[in-house]
């Protein structure tokens, strides 16, 4: 990667915050990783300024903050109203953001147009938003002046499993029925037509792209591992009780309640415990379920855990039981694998692209009753053969180091950059590449 320092990258990441979680942390982690090897300047939303400065970056030198709050605030309030003041209805929040986001890119164009015309940047890379519904104002502008525009990772568009339509309603995801409306937004076609490269974070997103864009698509799961934050590996000997953990938002589709039902017998036999970390509208329901089933001795709903403490909680565990039935990425799955915690996931969408049969367990998706039964069978297999977890732990660690550290991500992105600039063959990343 001797040529990596020569590249000047303008990173567009509206959401990029080292102190937050989810997409803002992804945007920041990706940007920070790129900055270790490229000459990077970040354009981000004003709300991220203080956190980035606390990290040690200087506005004007390493980053520029763009203030769009005048437009964002009323739309945010609209989205909050449509979501009933809850954290449910994620598609609604994404849709509302898709209407306001082009203004951010418009202001970026006004700010950086002069530098771009002078050739001060080799590539513009838009990292966030990750939603494929977000249109682009910049795509057409950059193509016109001959500056390569890399977009992604984009991830989304995972269909609700037919077997869980009632859960979709409980999640207030009524907008998914008319989700394709985003294709009529200004900038939707331009992004797919005028971007130089489009990185898809999942097979579902890649399959939604038009055939006309096929020649510039790249498959790369979006999440990566910070090896400084996740630097330790569990030394558990997988003795009884096997310590299972769940980390994530406590919302219906994450399935923590199904996990409790599935492991009830093993819990009562003293062969397993379950620690649940996270908060959300299902927290009280989960506590009630645990009390109703008389499982207080074996299951603990801890509430929210700060991200900086996540590693310590994982190190106390043996397996991650994460039966989410509609997960786009599954960053927590990689974080578990990085600490040697063996994941148990539903064989659907994002997590199943991160886990293979050698590094974890995939549970066949079905209706709720059958899925609980399938999960129960898998957990009983684990409890009956705990010695197999050691081999899977070793494979988890190998996969993380080979494919999912931020250094590995930068190597992969460098290949995309080189191809975009006409300096290399087109790399082909597939699910088989991550075996």
CSV table of C-alpha atoms in Angstrom, one decimal:
chain,number,residue,atom,x,y,z
A,1,UNK,CA,0.0,0.0,0.0
A,2,UNK,CA,2.9,2.4,-0.8
A,3,UNK,CA,0.6,4.5,-3.0
A,4,UNK,CA,-2.0,4.9,-0.3
A,5,UNK,CA,-0.5,8.2,1.2
A,6,UNK,CA,-0.8,9.9,-2.2
A,7,UNK,CA,-4.5,9.8,-2.2
A,8,UNK,CA,-6.5,12.8,-1.0
A,9,UNK,CA,-10.0,11.7,0.1
A,10,UNK,CA,-12.9,14.0,0.9
A,11,UNK,CA,-15.1,11.8,3.2
A,12,UNK,CA,-18.8,12.7,3.3
A,13,UNK,CA,-20.2,11.3,6.5
A,14,UNK,CA,-23.2,13.2,7.8
A,15,UNK,CA,-23.3,10.8,10.7
A,16,UNK,CA,-19.8,10.3,12.2
A,17,UNK,CA,-19.4,10.5,16.0
A,18,UNK,CA,-16.8,8.7,18.1
A,19,UNK,CA,-19.0,8.9,21.2
A,20,UNK,CA,-22.2,7.4,19.9
A,21,UNK,CA,-23.2,4.0,18.7
A,22,UNK,CA,-24.8,2.4,15.6
A,23,UNK,CA,-24.5,4.4,12.3
A,24,UNK,CA,-22.7,7.4,13.8
A,25,UNK,CA,-20.0,5.2,15.3
A,26,UNK,CA,-19.7,3.3,12.0
A,27,UNK,CA,-19.3,6.5,10.1
A,28,UNK,CA,-16.6,7.7,12.5
A,29,UNK,CA,-14.8,4.4,12.7
A,30,UNK,CA,-14.6,4.1,8.9
A,31,UNK,CA,-13.4,7.6,8.5
A,32,UNK,CA,-10.8,7.3,11.3
A,33,UNK,CA,-9.5,4.1,9.8
A,34,UNK,CA,-9.1,5.7,6.4
A,35,UNK,CA,-7.3,8.7,7.9
A,36,UNK,CA,-4.6,6.3,9.2
A,37,UNK,CA,-3.5,5.7,5.6
A,38,UNK,CA,-5.0,8.4,3.4
A,39,UNK,CA,-5.0,12.2,3.4
A,40,UNK,CA,-8.5,12.5,4.7
A,41,UNK,CA,-10.8,15.5,5.3
A,42,UNK,CA,-14.2,14.8,6.8
A,43,UNK,CA,-17.4,16.7,6.1
A,44,UNK,CA,-19.9,15.9,8.8
A,45,UNK,CA,-23.0,17.3,10.5
A,46,UNK,CA,-22.6,20.1,13.1
A,47,UNK,CA,-23.9,17.9,15.9
A,48,UNK,CA,-20.8,15.8,15.7
A,49,UNK,CA,-18.3,18.7,16.1
A,50,UNK,CA,-17.7,18.6,19.9
A,51,UNK,CA,-17.1,14.9,20.0
A,52,UNK,CA,-14.7,14.9,17.1
A,53,UNK,CA,-12.8,17.8,18.7
A,54,UNK,CA,-12.6,15.9,22.0
A,55,UNK,CA,-11.1,13.0,20.0
A,56,UNK,CA,-8.3,15.4,18.9
A,57,UNK,CA,-9.3,16.5,15.4
A,58,UNK,CA,-9.3,20.2,14.5
A,59,UNK,CA,-12.0,21.8,12.5
A,60,UNK,CA,-10.7,23.3,9.2
A,61,UNK,CA,-7.7,21.0,9.2
A,62,UNK,CA,-9.0,17.4,9.6
A,63,UNK,CA,-12.8,18.1,9.4
A,64,UNK,CA,-15.5,20.6,8.5
A,65,UNK,CA,-18.9,20.7,10.2
A,66,UNK,CA,-21.9,21.5,8.2
A,67,UNK,CA,-25.0,22.9,10.0
A,68,UNK,CA,-28.3,21.6,8.6
A,69,UNK,CA,-30.2,21.7,11.9
A,70,UNK,CA,-32.6,24.4,10.6
A,71,UNK,CA,-34.1,21.8,8.3
A,72,UNK,CA,-33.4,18.7,10.3
A,73,UNK,CA,-35.1,19.7,13.5
A,74,UNK,CA,-38.7,20.1,12.1
A,75,UNK,CA,-38.4,16.9,10.1
A,76,UNK,CA,-36.9,15.1,13.2
A,77,UNK,CA,-40.0,16.2,15.2
A,78,UNK,CA,-42.2,14.9,12.4
A,79,UNK,CA,-40.5,11.5,12.4
A,80,UNK,CA,-40.8,11.4,16.2
A,81,UNK,CA,-44.5,12.1,15.9
A,82,UNK,CA,-45.0,9.4,13.2
A,83,UNK,CA,-43.1,6.9,15.4
A,84,UNK,CA,-45.3,7.7,18.4
A,85,UNK,CA,-42.4,9.0,20.4
A,86,UNK,CA,-40.7,5.5,20.5
A,87,UNK,CA,-37.6,4.0,19.1
A,88,UNK,CA,-39.7,1.8,16.9
A,89,UNK,CA,-40.6,2.4,13.2
A,90,UNK,CA,-37.0,2.6,12.0
A,91,UNK,CA,-38.1,2.8,8.4
A,92,UNK,CA,-40.1,6.0,9.2
A,93,UNK,CA,-37.0,7.6,10.6
A,94,UNK,CA,-34.9,6.6,7.5
A,95,UNK,CA,-37.6,7.9,5.1
A,96,UNK,CA,-37.8,11.3,6.9
A,97,UNK,CA,-34.0,11.6,6.8
A,98,UNK,CA,-34.0,10.8,3.0
A,99,UNK,CA,-36.0,14.0,2.4
A,100,UNK,CA,-33.6,16.2,4.4
A,101,UNK,CA,-30.2,14.7,3.5
A,102,UNK,CA,-29.8,16.2,0.0
A,103,UNK,CA,-29.5,19.6,1.6
A,104,UNK,CA,-26.4,18.4,3.5
A,105,UNK,CA,-24.8,17.4,0.2
A,106,UNK,CA,-25.8,20.7,-1.3
A,107,UNK,CA,-24.0,22.6,1.4
A,108,UNK,CA,-21.0,20.3,1.0
A,109,UNK,CA,-20.9,21.2,-2.7
A,110,UNK,CA,-21.0,24.9,-1.9
A,111,UNK,CA,-18.2,24.5,0.7
A,112,UNK,CA,-15.9,22.3,-1.3
A,113,UNK,CA,-16.7,23.2,-5.0
A,114,UNK,CA,-13.6,25.4,-5.3
A,115,UNK,CA,-11.2,22.8,-4.0
A,116,UNK,CA,-12.8,20.1,-6.0
A,117,UNK,CA,-12.5,22.1,-9.2
A,118,UNK,CA,-8.8,22.8,-8.4
A,119,UNK,CA,-8.2,19.0,-8.1
A,120,UNK,CA,-7.4,19.1,-4.4
A,121,UNK,CA,-9.1,15.8,-3.9
A,122,UNK,CA,-8.6,12.5,-5.8
A,123,UNK,CA,-11.8,10.9,-4.6
A,124,UNK,CA,-15.0,11.8,-2.7
A,125,UNK,CA,-16.2,8.9,-0.6
A,126,UNK,CA,-19.7,9.1,0.9
A,127,UNK,CA,-19.8,6.7,3.9
A,128,UNK,CA,-23.0,7.7,5.6
A,129,UNK,CA,-26.0,7.6,5.4
A,130,UNK,CA,-25.8,3.9,4.9
A,131,UNK,CA,-29.4,3.6,3.8
A,132,UNK,CA,-29.8,2.8,0.1
A,133,UNK,CA,-32.9,5.1,0.1
A,134,UNK,CA,-30.8,8.2,0.6
A,135,UNK,CA,-30.5,10.1,-2.7
A,136,UNK,CA,-27.4,12.1,-3.7
A,137,UNK,CA,-27.1,15.7,-4.9
A,138,UNK,CA,-23.3,15.3,-5.3
A,139,UNK,CA,-23.2,12.4,-7.7
A,140,UNK,CA,-24.2,14.3,-10.9
A,141,UNK,CA,-22.0,17.3,-9.9
A,142,UNK,CA,-18.9,15.2,-9.3
A,143,UNK,CA,-19.3,13.2,-12.5
A,144,UNK,CA,-19.5,16.5,-14.5
A,145,UNK,CA,-16.2,17.7,-13.1
A,146,UNK,CA,-14.5,14.3,-13.3
A,147,UNK,CA,-14.0,13.6,-9.6
A,148,UNK,CA,-14.6,9.9,-8.7
A,149,UNK,CA,-17.5,9.4,-6.3
A,150,UNK,CA,-17.4,6.3,-4.2
A,151,UNK,CA,-20.6,5.5,-2.2
A,152,UNK,CA,-21.0,3.1,0.6
A,153,UNK,CA,-21.2,0.8,2.3
A,154,UNK,CA,-25.0,1.0,1.6
A,155,UNK,CA,-27.1,-1.5,3.6
A,156,UNK,CA,-30.8,-1.9,4.0
A,157,UNK,CA,-33.8,-3.2,2.1
A,158,UNK,CA,-34.0,-6.5,4.0
A,159,UNK,CA,-37.6,-7.7,3.6
A,160,UNK,CA,-39.6,-8.6,6.6
A,161,UNK,CA,-39.9,-12.4,6.8
A,162,UNK,CA,-43.5,-13.4,5.9
A,163,UNK,CA,-43.7,-15.5,9.0
A,164,UNK,CA,-43.4,-12.3,11.2
A,165,UNK,CA,-45.9,-9.9,9.8
A,166,UNK,CA,-47.4,-9.4,13.2
A,167,UNK,CA,-44.0,-8.5,14.5
A,168,UNK,CA,-43.7,-6.0,11.7
A,169,UNK,CA,-46.9,-4.3,12.9
A,170,UNK,CA,-45.7,-4.3,16.5
A,171,UNK,CA,-42.5,-2.6,15.3
A,172,UNK,CA,-44.7,0.1,13.6
A,173,UNK,CA,-43.1,-0.7,10.3
A,174,UNK,CA,-46.2,0.1,8.2
A,175,UNK,CA,-44.1,2.1,5.8
A,176,UNK,CA,-42.2,-0.9,4.5
A,177,UNK,CA,-45.3,-1.7,2.5
A,178,UNK,CA,-44.7,1.5,0.4
A,179,UNK,CA,-40.9,1.5,0.8
A,180,UNK,CA,-40.2,1.6,-2.9
A,181,UNK,CA,-41.5,5.1,-3.0
A,182,UNK,CA,-38.0,6.3,-2.4
A,183,UNK,CA,-37.1,5.4,-5.9
A,184,UNK,CA,-38.9,8.5,-7.1
A,185,UNK,CA,-36.9,10.8,-4.9
A,186,UNK,CA,-34.7,13.3,-6.8
A,187,UNK,CA,-31.1,12.0,-6.7
A,188,UNK,CA,-32.0,8.3,-6.5
A,189,UNK,CA,-31.3,7.6,-10.1
A,190,UNK,CA,-28.3,10.0,-10.2
A,191,UNK,CA,-26.5,8.1,-7.4
A,192,UNK,CA,-26.8,4.8,-9.2
A,193,UNK,CA,-26.0,6.3,-12.6
A,194,UNK,CA,-23.2,8.7,-11.8
A,195,UNK,CA,-21.3,7.2,-8.8
A,196,UNK,CA,-18.0,5.7,-9.8
A,197,UNK,CA,-18.3,2.8,-7.3
A,198,UNK,CA,-21.1,1.6,-5.1
A,199,UNK,CA,-20.2,-0.5,-2.1
A,200,UNK,CA,-23.0,-2.8,-0.9
A,201,UNK,CA,-22.9,-3.9,2.7
A,202,UNK,CA,-25.2,-6.9,2.2
A,203,UNK,CA,-26.4,-9.3,-0.5
A,204,UNK,CA,-29.9,-7.9,-0.1
A,205,UNK,CA,-28.8,-4.3,-0.9
A,206,UNK,CA,-26.7,-5.6,-3.9
A,207,UNK,CA,-29.7,-7.4,-5.3
A,208,UNK,CA,-31.8,-4.2,-5.2
A,209,UNK,CA,-29.4,-2.3,-7.4
A,210,UNK,CA,-30.4,-1.8,-11.0
A,211,UNK,CA,-28.6,-4.0,-13.6
A,212,UNK,CA,-27.2,-0.8,-15.2
A,213,UNK,CA,-25.0,-0.4,-12.1
A,214,UNK,CA,-23.7,-4.0,-12.0
A,215,UNK,CA,-20.3,-3.1,-13.3
A,216,UNK,CA,-19.5,-0.8,-10.4
A,217,UNK,CA,-20.9,-2.7,-7.5
A,218,UNK,CA,-18.7,-4.2,-4.7
A,219,UNK,CA,-19.9,-6.4,-1.9
A,220,UNK,CA,-18.3,-5.5,1.5
A,221,UNK,CA,-20.0,-6.0,4.9
A,222,UNK,CA,-19.9,-2.5,6.4
A,223,UNK,CA,-18.9,-3.2,10.0
A,224,UNK,CA,-15.3,-3.5,11.3
A,225,UNK,CA,-13.5,-4.1,14.5
A,226,UNK,CA,-11.5,-1.6,16.5
A,227,UNK,CA,-8.6,-3.8,17.7
A,228,UNK,CA,-7.8,-1.3,20.4
A,229,UNK,CA,-11.3,-1.4,21.9
A,230,UNK,CA,-11.6,-5.1,21.4
A,231,UNK,CA,-8.1,-6.3,22.3
A,232,UNK,CA,-8.9,-9.1,24.7
A,233,UNK,CA,-10.1,-12.7,24.2
A,234,UNK,CA,-12.3,-14.7,26.6
A,235,UNK,CA,-10.4,-17.4,28.4
A,236,UNK,CA,-13.5,-19.3,29.4
A,237,UNK,CA,-13.3,-23.0,29.5
A,238,UNK,CA,-16.9,-23.4,28.5
A,239,UNK,CA,-17.9,-25.1,31.7
A,240,UNK,CA,-21.5,-25.3,33.0
A,241,UNK,CA,-23.4,-23.2,33.2
A,242,UNK,CA,-22.7,-22.0,29.7
A,243,UNK,CA,-22.9,-18.2,29.8
A,244,UNK,CA,-25.1,-16.8,27.0
A,245,UNK,CA,-25.3,-13.0,26.3
A,246,UNK,CA,-27.5,-10.7,24.3
A,247,UNK,CA,-26.5,-7.2,23.4
A,248,UNK,CA,-28.6,-4.8,21.4
A,249,UNK,CA,-31.7,-2.6,21.4
A,250,UNK,CA,-34.6,-4.2,23.2
A,251,UNK,CA,-37.2,-4.1,20.4
A,252,UNK,CA,-39.5,-6.9,19.2
A,253,UNK,CA,-37.6,-8.0,16.1
A,254,UNK,CA,-34.3,-8.6,18.0
A,255,UNK,CA,-36.0,-11.7,19.5
A,256,UNK,CA,-34.6,-11.7,23.1
A,257,UNK,CA,-37.9,-13.1,24.3
A,258,UNK,CA,-37.7,-16.0,21.9
A,259,UNK,CA,-34.2,-16.8,23.2
A,260,UNK,CA,-35.5,-16.9,26.8
A,261,UNK,CA,-38.3,-19.3,25.7
A,262,UNK,CA,-35.9,-21.5,23.7
A,263,UNK,CA,-33.3,-21.9,26.6
A,264,UNK,CA,-35.9,-22.2,29.4
A,265,UNK,CA,-35.2,-25.9,29.9
A,266,UNK,CA,-31.4,-25.5,29.9
A,267,UNK,CA,-31.7,-22.6,32.3
A,268,UNK,CA,-33.8,-24.6,34.7
A,269,UNK,CA,-31.3,-27.5,34.5
A,270,UNK,CA,-28.5,-25.1,35.5
A,271,UNK,CA,-26.7,-25.7,32.2
A,272,UNK,CA,-27.0,-22.1,30.9
A,273,UNK,CA,-27.4,-18.5,32.1
A,274,UNK,CA,-28.5,-15.5,30.0
A,275,UNK,CA,-27.4,-11.9,30.4
A,276,UNK,CA,-29.3,-9.2,28.4
A,277,UNK,CA,-27.7,-5.8,27.9
A,278,UNK,CA,-29.6,-3.0,26.2
A,279,UNK,CA,-32.6,-0.8,26.6
A,280,UNK,CA,-35.7,-0.1,24.6
A,281,UNK,CA,-39.5,-0.6,24.7
A,282,UNK,CA,-39.3,-4.3,25.3
A,283,UNK,CA,-37.2,-4.0,28.5
A,284,UNK,CA,-40.1,-4.2,30.9
A,285,UNK,CA,-41.8,-6.9,28.9
A,286,UNK,CA,-38.6,-9.0,29.1
A,287,UNK,CA,-38.3,-8.5,32.9
A,288,UNK,CA,-42.0,-9.5,33.3
A,289,UNK,CA,-41.4,-12.7,31.2
A,290,UNK,CA,-38.4,-13.6,33.3
A,291,UNK,CA,-40.4,-13.2,36.5
A,292,UNK,CA,-43.5,-15.0,35.1
A,293,UNK,CA,-41.4,-18.0,34.1
A,294,UNK,CA,-39.5,-18.0,37.4
A,295,UNK,CA,-36.1,-17.5,35.8
A,296,UNK,CA,-34.8,-14.6,37.9
A,297,UNK,CA,-31.9,-16.9,39.1
A,298,UNK,CA,-30.7,-17.5,35.5
A,299,UNK,CA,-31.7,-14.5,33.4
A,300,UNK,CA,-30.7,-10.9,34.1
A,301,UNK,CA,-31.9,-7.9,32.1
A,302,UNK,CA,-29.2,-5.4,32.9
A,303,UNK,CA,-30.3,-2.4,30.9
A,304,UNK,CA,-28.0,-0.2,28.8
A,305,UNK,CA,-24.3,-0.8,28.8
A,306,UNK,CA,-21.9,2.0,27.5
A,307,UNK,CA,-20.1,0.9,24.4
A,308,UNK,CA,-16.7,1.3,26.0
A,309,UNK,CA,-17.7,-1.3,28.6
A,310,UNK,CA,-19.0,-3.8,26.0
A,311,UNK,CA,-15.8,-5.8,25.8
A,312,UNK,CA,-15.8,-6.5,29.5
A,313,UNK,CA,-19.3,-7.8,29.4
A,314,UNK,CA,-18.5,-10.0,26.4
A,315,UNK,CA,-15.5,-11.4,28.1
A,316,UNK,CA,-17.7,-12.8,30.8
A,317,UNK,CA,-19.7,-14.8,28.2
A,318,UNK,CA,-19.3,-18.0,26.2
A,319,UNK,CA,-21.9,-17.6,23.4
A,320,UNK,CA,-23.9,-14.7,21.9
A,321,UNK,CA,-27.5,-15.7,21.5
A,322,UNK,CA,-28.9,-13.1,19.1
A,323,UNK,CA,-32.0,-14.3,17.3
A,324,UNK,CA,-32.8,-11.1,15.4
A,325,UNK,CA,-35.2,-11.8,12.5
A,326,UNK,CA,-34.3,-8.7,10.5
A,327,UNK,CA,-30.8,-7.4,11.0
A,328,UNK,CA,-29.1,-5.4,8.3
A,329,UNK,CA,-25.5,-5.5,9.5
A,330,UNK,CA,-25.0,-7.2,12.8
A,331,UNK,CA,-22.0,-5.3,14.2
A,332,UNK,CA,-22.5,-6.9,17.7
A,333,UNK,CA,-21.9,-10.3,16.0
A,334,UNK,CA,-18.5,-9.2,14.9
A,335,UNK,CA,-17.7,-7.7,18.3
A,336,UNK,CA,-18.6,-11.0,19.9
A,337,UNK,CA,-16.4,-12.9,17.5
A,338,UNK,CA,-13.5,-10.5,18.1
A,339,UNK,CA,-13.6,-11.5,21.8
A,340,UNK,CA,-13.9,-15.2,21.1
A,341,UNK,CA,-17.6,-15.4,21.9
A,342,UNK,CA,-19.3,-17.8,19.6
A,343,UNK,CA,-22.4,-16.4,17.9
A,344,UNK,CA,-25.8,-18.1,17.5
A,345,UNK,CA,-27.8,-16.2,14.9
A,346,UNK,CA,-30.9,-16.6,12.7
A,347,UNK,CA,-30.0,-17.7,9.2
A,348,UNK,CA,-31.4,-14.6,7.6
A,349,UNK,CA,-30.0,-11.2,6.4
A,350,UNK,CA,-26.9,-9.6,7.8
A,351,UNK,CA,-25.6,-11.9,10.6
A,352,UNK,CA,-25.7,-15.0,8.4
A,353,UNK,CA,-23.2,-13.3,6.0
A,354,UNK,CA,-20.8,-12.8,8.9
A,355,UNK,CA,-21.0,-16.3,10.4
A,356,UNK,CA,-20.1,-19.5,8.8
A,357,UNK,CA,-20.6,-23.1,10.1
A,358,UNK,CA,-17.1,-23.2,11.4
A,359,UNK,CA,-17.4,-20.0,13.5
A,360,UNK,CA,-20.9,-20.2,14.9
A,361,UNK,CA,-24.4,-21.5,14.7
A,362,UNK,CA,-27.1,-20.6,12.2
A,363,UNK,CA,-30.7,-21.3,13.2
A,364,UNK,CA,-33.2,-21.8,10.3
A,365,UNK,CA,-35.8,-19.1,10.2
A,366,UNK,CA,-39.5,-20.1,10.4
A,367,UNK,CA,-42.6,-18.9,12.1
A,368,UNK,CA,-42.2,-18.0,15.8
A,369,UNK,CA,-43.1,-21.3,17.2
A,370,UNK,CA,-40.8,-23.3,14.9
A,371,UNK,CA,-38.0,-20.8,15.2
A,372,UNK,CA,-38.1,-21.1,19.0
A,373,UNK,CA,-38.0,-24.9,18.6
A,374,UNK,CA,-35.1,-24.6,16.1
A,375,UNK,CA,-33.2,-22.3,18.5
A,376,UNK,CA,-33.9,-24.7,21.4
A,377,UNK,CA,-32.4,-27.6,19.4
A,378,UNK,CA,-29.3,-25.6,18.6
A,379,UNK,CA,-28.8,-24.6,22.2
A,380,UNK,CA,-29.3,-28.1,23.4
A,381,UNK,CA,-26.6,-29.2,20.9
A,382,UNK,CA,-24.3,-26.6,22.3
A,383,UNK,CA,-24.9,-27.7,25.9
A,384,UNK,CA,-24.4,-31.3,24.9
A,385,UNK,CA,-21.1,-30.7,23.1
A,386,UNK,CA,-19.5,-27.6,24.8
A,387,UNK,CA,-16.0,-28.8,23.7
A,388,UNK,CA,-16.9,-27.8,20.1
A,389,UNK,CA,-17.0,-24.2,21.1
A,390,UNK,CA,-13.2,-24.0,21.4
A,391,UNK,CA,-12.8,-24.8,17.7
A,392,UNK,CA,-15.4,-22.3,16.8
A,393,UNK,CA,-13.8,-19.6,18.9
A,394,UNK,CA,-10.5,-20.1,17.1
A,395,UNK,CA,-12.3,-19.7,13.7
A,396,UNK,CA,-14.1,-16.6,15.0
A,397,UNK,CA,-10.7,-15.0,15.8
A,398,UNK,CA,-9.2,-16.0,12.5
A,399,UNK,CA,-12.1,-14.5,10.5
A,400,UNK,CA,-12.0,-11.3,12.3
A,401,UNK,CA,-8.2,-10.8,11.8
A,402,UNK,CA,-8.4,-11.8,8.1
A,403,UNK,CA,-11.5,-9.9,7.0
A,404,UNK,CA,-13.1,-7.6,9.6
A,405,UNK,CA,-10.4,-5.4,11.4
A,406,UNK,CA,-10.4,-1.8,10.2
A,407,UNK,CA,-7.0,-2.4,8.7
A,408,UNK,CA,-8.5,-5.2,6.6
A,409,UNK,CA,-11.3,-2.8,5.6
A,410,UNK,CA,-8.8,-0.2,4.5
A,411,UNK,CA,-6.9,-2.8,2.4
A,412,UNK,CA,-10.2,-3.7,0.7
A,413,UNK,CA,-11.3,-0.1,0.1
A,414,UNK,CA,-7.8,0.7,-1.3
A,415,UNK,CA,-8.5,-1.9,-4.0
A,416,UNK,CA,-11.7,-0.2,-4.8
A,417,UNK,CA,-10.0,3.2,-4.9
A,418,UNK,CA,-7.3,2.0,-7.2
A,419,UNK,CA,-9.8,0.5,-9.6
A,420,UNK,CA,-11.9,3.7,-9.5
A,421,UNK,CA,-8.8,5.7,-10.5
A,422,UNK,CA,-7.9,3.2,-13.3
A,423,UNK,CA,-4.9,1.9,-11.6
A,424,UNK,CA,-5.8,-1.8,-11.0
A,425,UNK,CA,-8.1,-4.6,-11.9
A,426,UNK,CA,-11.6,-4.6,-10.4
A,427,UNK,CA,-11.6,-6.6,-7.1
A,428,UNK,CA,-14.3,-9.1,-6.6
A,429,UNK,CA,-15.5,-9.5,-3.1
A,430,UNK,CA,-18.2,-12.1,-2.5
A,431,UNK,CA,-19.6,-14.1,0.4
A,432,UNK,CA,-17.1,-16.8,-0.6
A,433,UNK,CA,-14.3,-14.3,-0.2
A,434,UNK,CA,-15.0,-14.2,3.5
A,435,UNK,CA,-14.9,-17.9,4.1
